[in-house]
Amino acid sequence: MEPVRVLNSGYDMHDVKFERYYSRAFFTSVSMPSSGVTNEGSDTRKRKRKRVYNLNEKEVLAENRHQEVRSVILKAHEAFQATVAPSLRNYITFDGRDDCVPSPSKSCSSMQNLGIEEGEVNFVELAALWQAPLYEFSFSKGQVDCEEEESRTTPMFNTIIKSSSRTSEVAECGACKYLLPKSCTFLISDISEVHRLIPVGDSKDGFNLMVIDPPWENKSVHRKSLYPTLPNKYLLSLPVKQLAHADGALVALWITNREKLRHFAETELFPAWGVKMAAVWYWLKVTVEGTMVSPLDLAHHKPYECLLLGYLPSKIGSTSEESVQFTGSREHADLPDKFVLISIPGDHSRKPPLKSLLSKHIPGQRHAERGLELFARELSAGWTSWGNEPLRFQHLNYFRER
Ligand code: SAM
């Protein structure tokens, strides 16, 4: 998958800038391992591998899981190298304009600044200010400078904002301009306000496809202060069941490679949400040369991440919250297990857009897709996006005019 091209389908007059989507490290690196399974790597990793120690119980389980999927990943990667990898560079093009050339110096300052460049908004910090309720978006349809169209304003936080426009639209907050894809809806709020998205009355207004990428507690995220994280108990209270469509929903949950998390997701989180496990997919991250971003068999660092997929069965009986009943799960034999999705990872741990891959597996095919992304940092055409910074990557700086 080439994520930028997928995202671009949501816009009619703009394209996502490759150099803002992809980590500049991929364009400036000179020595990546030639194969994902070699023992070549950085000095640090070589040193780490030489240390012999006994794996603890969780590490043994994680290693067993890795061994189960290793051959599937290798096979997918081999097929990718034989077909797509040789032309990978052609997918990622710079059009020769000055602002298209990746600059290592710019990259350093933006990394220190969490990638939020001058003039862009840090929504998480803004929401904590006492003035937060006073911030507003104003919209003007179509082009940024279109003055004839009627404009409207709406509070920035804790308000469901809908752009029913069939073309992309620009929202302004002071000097900041945000590009909204076609027919999108979003809510910028803390988790305590996510219930605002629960359909009132008819759960046919609910969502039949949900993608969830929680801010798992994680040392690396804490160290880099990438974003605030949430203890697992908060995730247990996400109203996934109440957000679901009456005819059920496909739920996709991103998890890290920690065995403790995988166990929690499978034995506590999915059951608490009423989700029945259906499949596991793997996102294999590759460099622009097509090699894996790190050797496949390192104990604590894998070049892939897992996506757990499950179904919320259809609801029957009364629609009142207390008496919602769930029937047994429908069979969804067409959802592949151990599917491997391969792409170059975006900057700031951005996940690849899953909409087109998942929409064919939603339950009740007669229904149009009603997609929801929880903990989103970008918007998606036709979908609802929620989180404390769903406009993070929508600033006009991330786009260029077509
Ligand atoms: N899927 C996203 C992407 O590909 O760019 C990454 C999501 S990131 C793992 C988790 C997000 O949850 C971050 O944007 C973080 O700020 C947000 N978050 C953390 N605590 C939150 C809270 N209490 N309420 C709402 N969102 C929160």
Coordinates of C-alpha atoms and ligand atoms in Angstrom, one line a residue:
M1 CA 0.0 0.0 0.0
E2 CA 1.1 3.5 -0.7
P3 CA -0.7 5.5 2.1
V4 CA -0.3 9.0 0.5
R5 CA -2.1 7.8 -2.7
V6 CA -4.9 6.3 -0.6
L7 CA -5.3 9.5 1.4
N8 CA -5.3 11.6 -1.7
S9 CA -8.5 10.0 -2.9
G10 CA -10.3 12.0 -0.2
Y11 CA -9.4 15.4 -1.7
D12 CA -10.3 17.0 -5.0
M13 CA -7.9 20.0 -5.1
H14 CA -5.0 19.0 -2.9
D15 CA -2.5 16.2 -2.4
V16 CA -0.7 15.1 0.7
K17 CA 2.9 16.2 0.6
F18 CA 5.1 13.1 0.5
E19 CA 7.9 14.8 2.4
R20 CA 5.5 15.6 5.3
Y21 CA 4.0 12.2 5.4
Y22 CA 7.2 10.1 5.3
S23 CA 10.0 10.2 7.8
R24 CA 12.9 12.0 6.3
A25 CA 15.1 9.4 7.8
F26 CA 14.1 7.2 4.9
F27 CA 15.3 9.7 2.4
T28 CA 18.5 10.6 4.1
S29 CA 19.5 7.1 5.3
V30 CA 22.3 5.5 3.4
S31 CA 22.8 2.1 5.0
M32 CA 19.8 0.0 5.8
P33 CA 20.1 -3.7 6.2
S34 CA 20.0 -5.4 2.8
S35 CA 17.6 -8.0 4.0
G36 CA 15.2 -8.1 6.9
V37 CA 16.6 -11.4 8.2
T38 CA 20.3 -10.6 8.1
N39 CA 22.4 -10.1 11.2
E40 CA 23.5 -6.8 9.9
G41 CA 22.3 -3.8 11.9
S42 CA 23.4 -0.9 14.0
D43 CA 26.3 -1.3 16.4
T44 CA 24.0 -1.0 19.3
R45 CA 21.9 -3.9 18.1
K46 CA 24.9 -6.0 17.4
R47 CA 26.0 -5.4 21.0
K48 CA 22.6 -6.2 22.4
R49 CA 22.4 -9.5 20.5
K50 CA 25.7 -10.6 22.0
R51 CA 24.2 -10.5 25.5
V52 CA 22.8 -13.9 26.3
Y53 CA 20.0 -14.0 28.9
N54 CA 17.0 -16.1 29.7
L55 CA 13.7 -15.0 28.3
N56 CA 11.0 -14.4 30.9
E57 CA 7.6 -16.1 30.6
K58 CA 6.0 -13.2 28.6
E59 CA 9.0 -13.0 26.3
V60 CA 8.8 -16.8 25.6
L61 CA 5.1 -16.4 24.7
A62 CA 5.9 -13.4 22.5
E63 CA 8.7 -15.4 20.8
N64 CA 6.3 -18.3 20.2
R65 CA 3.8 -15.9 18.5
H66 CA 6.6 -14.5 16.4
Q67 CA 7.7 -18.0 15.3
E68 CA 4.1 -18.8 14.3
V69 CA 3.9 -15.8 12.0
R70 CA 7.5 -15.5 10.9
S71 CA 7.1 -17.6 7.7
V72 CA 3.9 -15.8 6.7
I73 CA 5.7 -12.5 6.9
L74 CA 8.8 -13.7 5.1
K75 CA 6.7 -15.1 2.3
A76 CA 4.7 -11.8 1.9
H77 CA 8.0 -9.8 2.0
E78 CA 9.6 -12.1 -0.7
A79 CA 6.5 -11.6 -2.9
F80 CA 6.7 -7.9 -2.3
Q81 CA 10.4 -7.7 -3.1
A82 CA 9.9 -9.6 -6.4
T83 CA 7.0 -7.4 -7.6
V84 CA 6.5 -4.0 -6.0
A85 CA 9.8 -3.2 -4.3
P86 CA 11.9 -2.5 -7.5
S87 CA 9.5 0.3 -8.5
L88 CA 8.9 1.6 -5.0
R89 CA 10.9 4.7 -5.5
N90 CA 8.6 5.6 -8.5
Y91 CA 5.6 5.7 -6.2
I92 CA 7.1 8.4 -4.1
T93 CA 7.9 11.3 -6.2
F94 CA 8.9 14.9 -5.7
D95 CA 7.8 17.4 -8.2
G96 CA 11.0 19.4 -8.1
R97 CA 9.5 22.4 -6.3
D98 CA 11.7 23.8 -3.4
D99 CA 9.2 22.8 -0.7
C100 CA 9.3 19.2 -2.0
V101 CA 12.9 18.6 -1.2
P102 CA 13.4 16.9 2.1
S103 CA 15.9 18.8 4.3
P104 CA 17.8 17.1 7.1
S105 CA 18.2 20.3 9.1
K106 CA 14.4 21.0 8.9
S107 CA 13.8 17.4 9.9
C108 CA 15.9 17.8 13.1
S109 CA 14.0 20.9 14.3
S110 CA 10.7 19.4 13.5
M111 CA 11.5 16.2 15.3
Q112 CA 12.5 18.2 18.4
N113 CA 9.2 20.0 18.1
L114 CA 7.2 16.8 17.7
G115 CA 6.7 17.6 14.1
I116 CA 4.4 20.5 15.0
E117 CA 5.9 23.3 12.9
E118 CA 5.5 27.0 13.5
G119 CA 2.0 28.2 12.9
E120 CA 0.5 24.8 13.6
V121 CA -1.7 24.1 16.6
N122 CA -1.0 21.7 19.5
F123 CA -4.6 20.8 20.2
V124 CA -3.7 18.8 23.3
E125 CA -2.1 21.9 24.9
L126 CA -4.8 24.3 23.7
A127 CA -7.6 22.1 25.1
A128 CA -6.0 22.5 28.6
L129 CA -6.2 26.3 28.5
W130 CA -9.1 28.1 30.3
Q131 CA -9.9 29.9 27.1
A132 CA -10.5 26.5 25.2
P133 CA -14.3 26.9 25.1
L134 CA -13.8 30.2 23.3
Y135 CA -11.9 28.8 20.4
E136 CA -13.9 28.5 17.2
F137 CA -13.5 27.2 13.7
S138 CA -14.9 29.2 10.8
F139 CA -15.6 27.5 7.5
S140 CA -15.7 28.8 4.0
K141 CA -16.6 26.4 1.3
G142 CA -14.2 25.3 -1.5
Q143 CA -11.0 27.3 -2.1
V144 CA -9.2 28.9 0.8
D145 CA -9.8 32.4 -0.6
C146 CA -13.4 31.9 -1.8
E147 CA -15.3 34.9 -0.4
E148 CA -18.6 34.6 -2.1
E149 CA -19.7 31.6 -0.1
E150 CA -21.5 31.9 3.2
S151 CA -19.2 31.2 6.1
R152 CA -20.1 29.6 9.5
T153 CA -18.5 29.2 12.9
T154 CA -18.6 26.4 15.5
P155 CA -16.8 25.8 18.8
M156 CA -13.5 23.9 18.3
F157 CA -13.7 21.5 21.3
N158 CA -16.4 19.1 22.5
T159 CA -18.6 19.7 19.4
I160 CA -19.4 17.3 16.6
I161 CA -18.4 19.1 13.4
K162 CA -19.8 17.8 10.2
S163 CA -18.6 18.8 6.7
S164 CA -21.3 17.4 4.4
S165 CA -19.6 19.1 1.5
R166 CA -19.0 16.8 -1.4
T167 CA -15.7 18.6 -2.1
S168 CA -12.9 19.1 0.4
E169 CA -13.4 22.2 2.6
V170 CA -11.1 24.5 4.7
A171 CA -11.7 25.3 8.4
E172 CA -9.9 28.2 9.9
C173 CA -8.9 28.9 13.4
G174 CA -7.1 32.3 13.6
A175 CA -4.3 32.1 11.2
C176 CA -4.4 28.3 11.0
K177 CA -6.1 26.6 8.1
Y178 CA -7.2 22.9 8.1
L179 CA -8.2 20.9 5.1
L180 CA -11.2 18.7 5.7
P181 CA -11.8 15.8 3.3
K182 CA -15.1 15.2 1.6
S183 CA -18.1 14.5 3.8
C184 CA -16.2 14.0 7.1
T185 CA -17.3 14.4 10.7
F186 CA -15.0 15.0 13.7
L187 CA -15.1 15.6 17.4
I188 CA -12.0 17.0 19.2
S189 CA -12.4 16.0 22.9
D190 CA -11.0 14.1 25.8
I191 CA -12.2 10.4 26.2
S192 CA -14.6 11.6 28.8
E193 CA -16.7 13.3 26.0
V194 CA -16.6 10.4 23.5
H195 CA -20.1 9.4 24.4
R196 CA -21.3 12.4 22.4
L197 CA -20.9 10.2 19.3
I198 CA -23.3 7.5 20.5
P199 CA -26.3 7.5 18.2
V200 CA -29.5 8.8 19.9
G201 CA -32.4 6.5 19.5
D202 CA -31.8 4.5 16.4
S203 CA -28.6 2.5 16.5
K204 CA -28.9 2.1 12.7
D205 CA -27.1 5.5 12.9
G206 CA -24.2 3.7 14.6
F207 CA -20.9 2.6 13.0
N208 CA -20.3 -0.7 11.2
L209 CA -16.5 -0.2 10.9
M210 CA -14.4 1.1 13.8
V211 CA -10.6 1.5 13.8
I212 CA -9.1 2.1 17.2
D213 CA -5.4 3.0 17.8
P214 CA -5.2 3.6 21.6
P215 CA -2.5 5.7 23.3
W216 CA -1.2 2.6 25.0
E217 CA 1.1 3.3 28.0
N218 CA 4.6 2.8 26.6
K219 CA 8.0 3.9 27.7
S220 CA 9.1 5.1 24.3
V221 CA 6.0 7.3 23.9
H222 CA 6.5 8.7 27.4
R223 CA 10.2 9.4 26.8
K224 CA 9.6 11.2 23.6
S225 CA 6.4 12.9 25.0
L226 CA 4.8 12.1 21.7
Y227 CA 1.3 12.3 23.0
P228 CA -0.5 11.7 26.3
T229 CA -1.1 8.0 27.1
L230 CA -4.0 6.3 28.8
P231 CA -4.1 3.5 31.4
N232 CA -5.8 0.3 30.2
K233 CA -8.8 0.8 32.5
Y234 CA -9.9 3.8 30.5
L235 CA -10.0 1.8 27.3
L236 CA -12.3 -0.8 29.0
S237 CA -14.8 2.0 29.4
L238 CA -14.9 3.0 25.7
P239 CA -18.5 2.8 24.6
V240 CA -17.7 0.5 21.6
K241 CA -20.9 -1.5 21.9
Q242 CA -23.1 1.6 22.1
L243 CA -21.3 3.2 19.1
A244 CA -22.0 0.1 16.9
H245 CA -24.5 -0.2 14.2
A246 CA -27.7 -2.3 14.9
D247 CA -26.5 -4.9 12.4
G248 CA -23.1 -5.2 14.0
A249 CA -19.6 -3.9 13.3
L250 CA -16.1 -4.8 12.3
V251 CA -13.7 -3.6 14.9
A252 CA -9.9 -3.2 14.2
L253 CA -7.6 -2.6 17.1
W254 CA -3.9 -1.6 16.7
I255 CA -1.7 -3.1 19.4
T256 CA 2.0 -3.0 20.0
N257 CA 4.1 -6.2 20.1
R258 CA 4.1 -6.4 23.9
E259 CA 2.7 -9.8 25.0
K260 CA 1.0 -8.2 28.1
L261 CA -1.0 -5.9 25.8
R262 CA -2.0 -8.7 23.4
H263 CA -3.2 -10.8 26.3
F264 CA -5.1 -7.8 27.8
A265 CA -6.7 -7.0 24.4
E266 CA -7.8 -10.6 23.7
T267 CA -8.9 -11.6 27.2
E268 CA -10.3 -8.4 28.7
L269 CA -10.7 -5.6 26.2
F270 CA -12.5 -7.3 23.4
P271 CA -14.8 -9.2 25.8
A272 CA -15.6 -5.9 27.6
W273 CA -16.5 -4.3 24.3
G274 CA -18.5 -7.4 23.3
V275 CA -16.2 -8.0 20.3
K276 CA -15.5 -11.6 19.1
M277 CA -11.9 -12.1 17.8
A278 CA -11.9 -13.0 14.1
A279 CA -8.4 -12.4 12.6
V280 CA -5.0 -10.9 13.1
W281 CA -3.3 -8.8 10.5
Y282 CA 0.3 -7.6 10.3
W283 CA 1.6 -4.3 9.1
L284 CA 5.1 -4.9 7.9
K285 CA 7.2 -1.7 7.7
V286 CA 9.7 -1.3 4.9
T287 CA 12.2 1.3 3.7
V288 CA 12.0 3.0 0.4
E289 CA 14.5 0.3 -0.8
G290 CA 11.9 -2.4 0.1
T291 CA 13.9 -3.9 2.9
M292 CA 12.3 -4.4 6.4
V293 CA 12.9 -1.4 8.6
S294 CA 14.7 -3.6 11.1
P295 CA 15.8 -7.3 11.2
L296 CA 12.9 -9.6 11.6
D297 CA 14.2 -11.6 14.5
L298 CA 15.3 -9.0 17.1
A299 CA 13.9 -9.9 20.5
H300 CA 12.5 -6.5 21.5
H301 CA 12.0 -4.7 18.2
K302 CA 10.0 -6.1 15.3
P303 CA 9.5 -4.5 11.9
Y304 CA 5.8 -5.3 12.1
E305 CA 2.8 -4.3 14.2
C306 CA -0.4 -6.2 14.8
L307 CA -4.0 -5.4 14.1
L308 CA -6.6 -7.4 15.9
L309 CA -9.9 -7.8 14.1
G310 CA -13.2 -8.8 15.6
Y311 CA -16.9 -8.5 15.1
L312 CA -19.6 -7.0 17.2
P313 CA -22.7 -9.1 16.5
S314 CA -26.0 -7.5 15.5
K315 CA -28.2 -6.1 18.3
I316 CA -31.7 -7.5 18.8
G317 CA -34.6 -6.5 21.0
S318 CA -35.0 -3.1 22.6
T319 CA -32.7 -0.3 21.7
S320 CA -32.6 1.1 25.2
E321 CA -29.0 0.9 26.5
E322 CA -29.6 -1.5 29.4
S323 CA -31.5 -4.0 27.5
V324 CA -29.4 -4.3 24.3
Q325 CA -28.8 -8.0 23.7
F326 CA -26.1 -9.4 21.5
T327 CA -26.7 -12.5 19.4
G328 CA -24.0 -15.0 18.5
S329 CA -21.4 -13.8 16.0
R330 CA -22.2 -14.1 12.3
E331 CA -19.7 -16.0 10.2
H332 CA -17.4 -13.8 8.2
A333 CA -15.4 -16.3 6.3
D334 CA -14.2 -13.8 3.8
L335 CA -12.1 -11.9 6.4
P336 CA -8.6 -13.3 5.8
D337 CA -6.5 -14.2 8.8
K338 CA -2.7 -13.5 9.0
F339 CA -3.0 -10.9 6.2
V340 CA 0.2 -8.9 5.7
L341 CA -0.1 -5.3 4.7
I342 CA 3.2 -3.8 3.6
S343 CA 4.1 0.0 3.4
I344 CA 6.7 2.6 4.2
P345 CA 5.8 4.0 7.6
G346 CA 4.7 7.6 7.9
D347 CA 6.3 10.2 10.1
H348 CA 5.4 10.3 13.8
S349 CA 4.2 6.6 13.9
R350 CA 1.3 7.3 11.6
K351 CA -0.7 4.1 10.8
P352 CA -1.6 3.3 7.2
P353 CA -5.2 4.2 6.2
L354 CA -7.3 1.0 6.4
K355 CA -10.6 2.1 5.0
S356 CA -10.4 0.5 1.6
L357 CA -9.0 -2.8 2.9
L358 CA -11.6 -3.2 5.6
S359 CA -14.7 -1.8 4.1
K360 CA -15.3 -5.0 2.1
H361 CA -15.5 -7.0 5.3
I362 CA -18.2 -5.0 7.2
P363 CA -21.2 -7.0 8.4
G364 CA -24.5 -6.6 6.7
Q365 CA -23.2 -5.8 3.2
R366 CA -26.4 -4.2 2.2
H367 CA -25.4 -1.2 4.3
A368 CA -23.2 1.6 3.3
E369 CA -20.0 1.8 5.2
R370 CA -20.3 3.9 8.4
G371 CA -16.7 4.3 9.5
L372 CA -15.3 5.6 12.9
E373 CA -11.7 6.1 13.9
L374 CA -11.1 6.4 17.6
F375 CA -8.0 8.2 18.8
A376 CA -7.5 9.6 15.3
R377 CA -4.9 12.2 14.3
E378 CA -6.2 12.7 10.8
L379 CA -9.6 12.8 9.0
S380 CA -10.9 10.4 6.4
A381 CA -13.5 11.1 3.7
G382 CA -16.9 9.9 4.6
W383 CA -15.8 8.8 8.1
T384 CA -16.1 10.2 11.7
S385 CA -12.8 10.8 13.5
W386 CA -12.5 11.3 17.2
G387 CA -9.6 12.0 19.5
N388 CA -7.9 14.9 21.3
E389 CA -6.1 15.9 18.1
P390 CA -7.9 14.5 15.0
L391 CA -6.8 17.5 13.0
R392 CA -3.2 17.0 13.8
F393 CA -2.2 16.1 10.2
Q394 CA -4.9 18.2 8.5
H395 CA -3.1 21.5 8.6
L396 CA -2.7 23.0 5.1
N397 CA 1.1 22.7 5.6
Y398 CA 0.6 18.9 5.0
F399 CA -0.9 19.5 1.6
R400 CA -0.1 21.1 -1.7
E401 CA -2.6 22.3 -4.3
R402 CA -3.0 19.8 -7.2
Ligands
SAM1 N1 -3.8 6.3 14.7 C1 -3.0 7.6 14.9 C2 -2.2 7.8 13.7 O1 -2.0 6.9 12.8 O2 -1.7 9.0 13.5 C3 -2.2 7.5 16.1 C4 -3.0 7.6 17.4 S1 -2.0 7.7 18.8 C5 -1.5 6.1 19.0 C6 -3.1 7.9 20.1 C7 -3.8 9.3 20.1 O3 -4.7 9.3 21.2 C8 -2.9 10.5 20.2 O4 -3.3 11.5 19.3 C9 -3.2 11.0 21.6 O5 -3.0 12.4 21.8 C10 -4.7 10.6 21.8 N2 -5.1 10.6 23.2 C11 -4.3 10.4 24.3 N3 -5.1 10.5 25.4 C12 -6.3 10.9 25.0 C13 -7.5 11.2 25.7 N4 -7.6 11.2 27.1 N5 -8.6 11.5 25.0 C14 -8.6 11.5 23.7 N6 -7.5 11.2 22.9 C15 -6.4 10.9 23.6

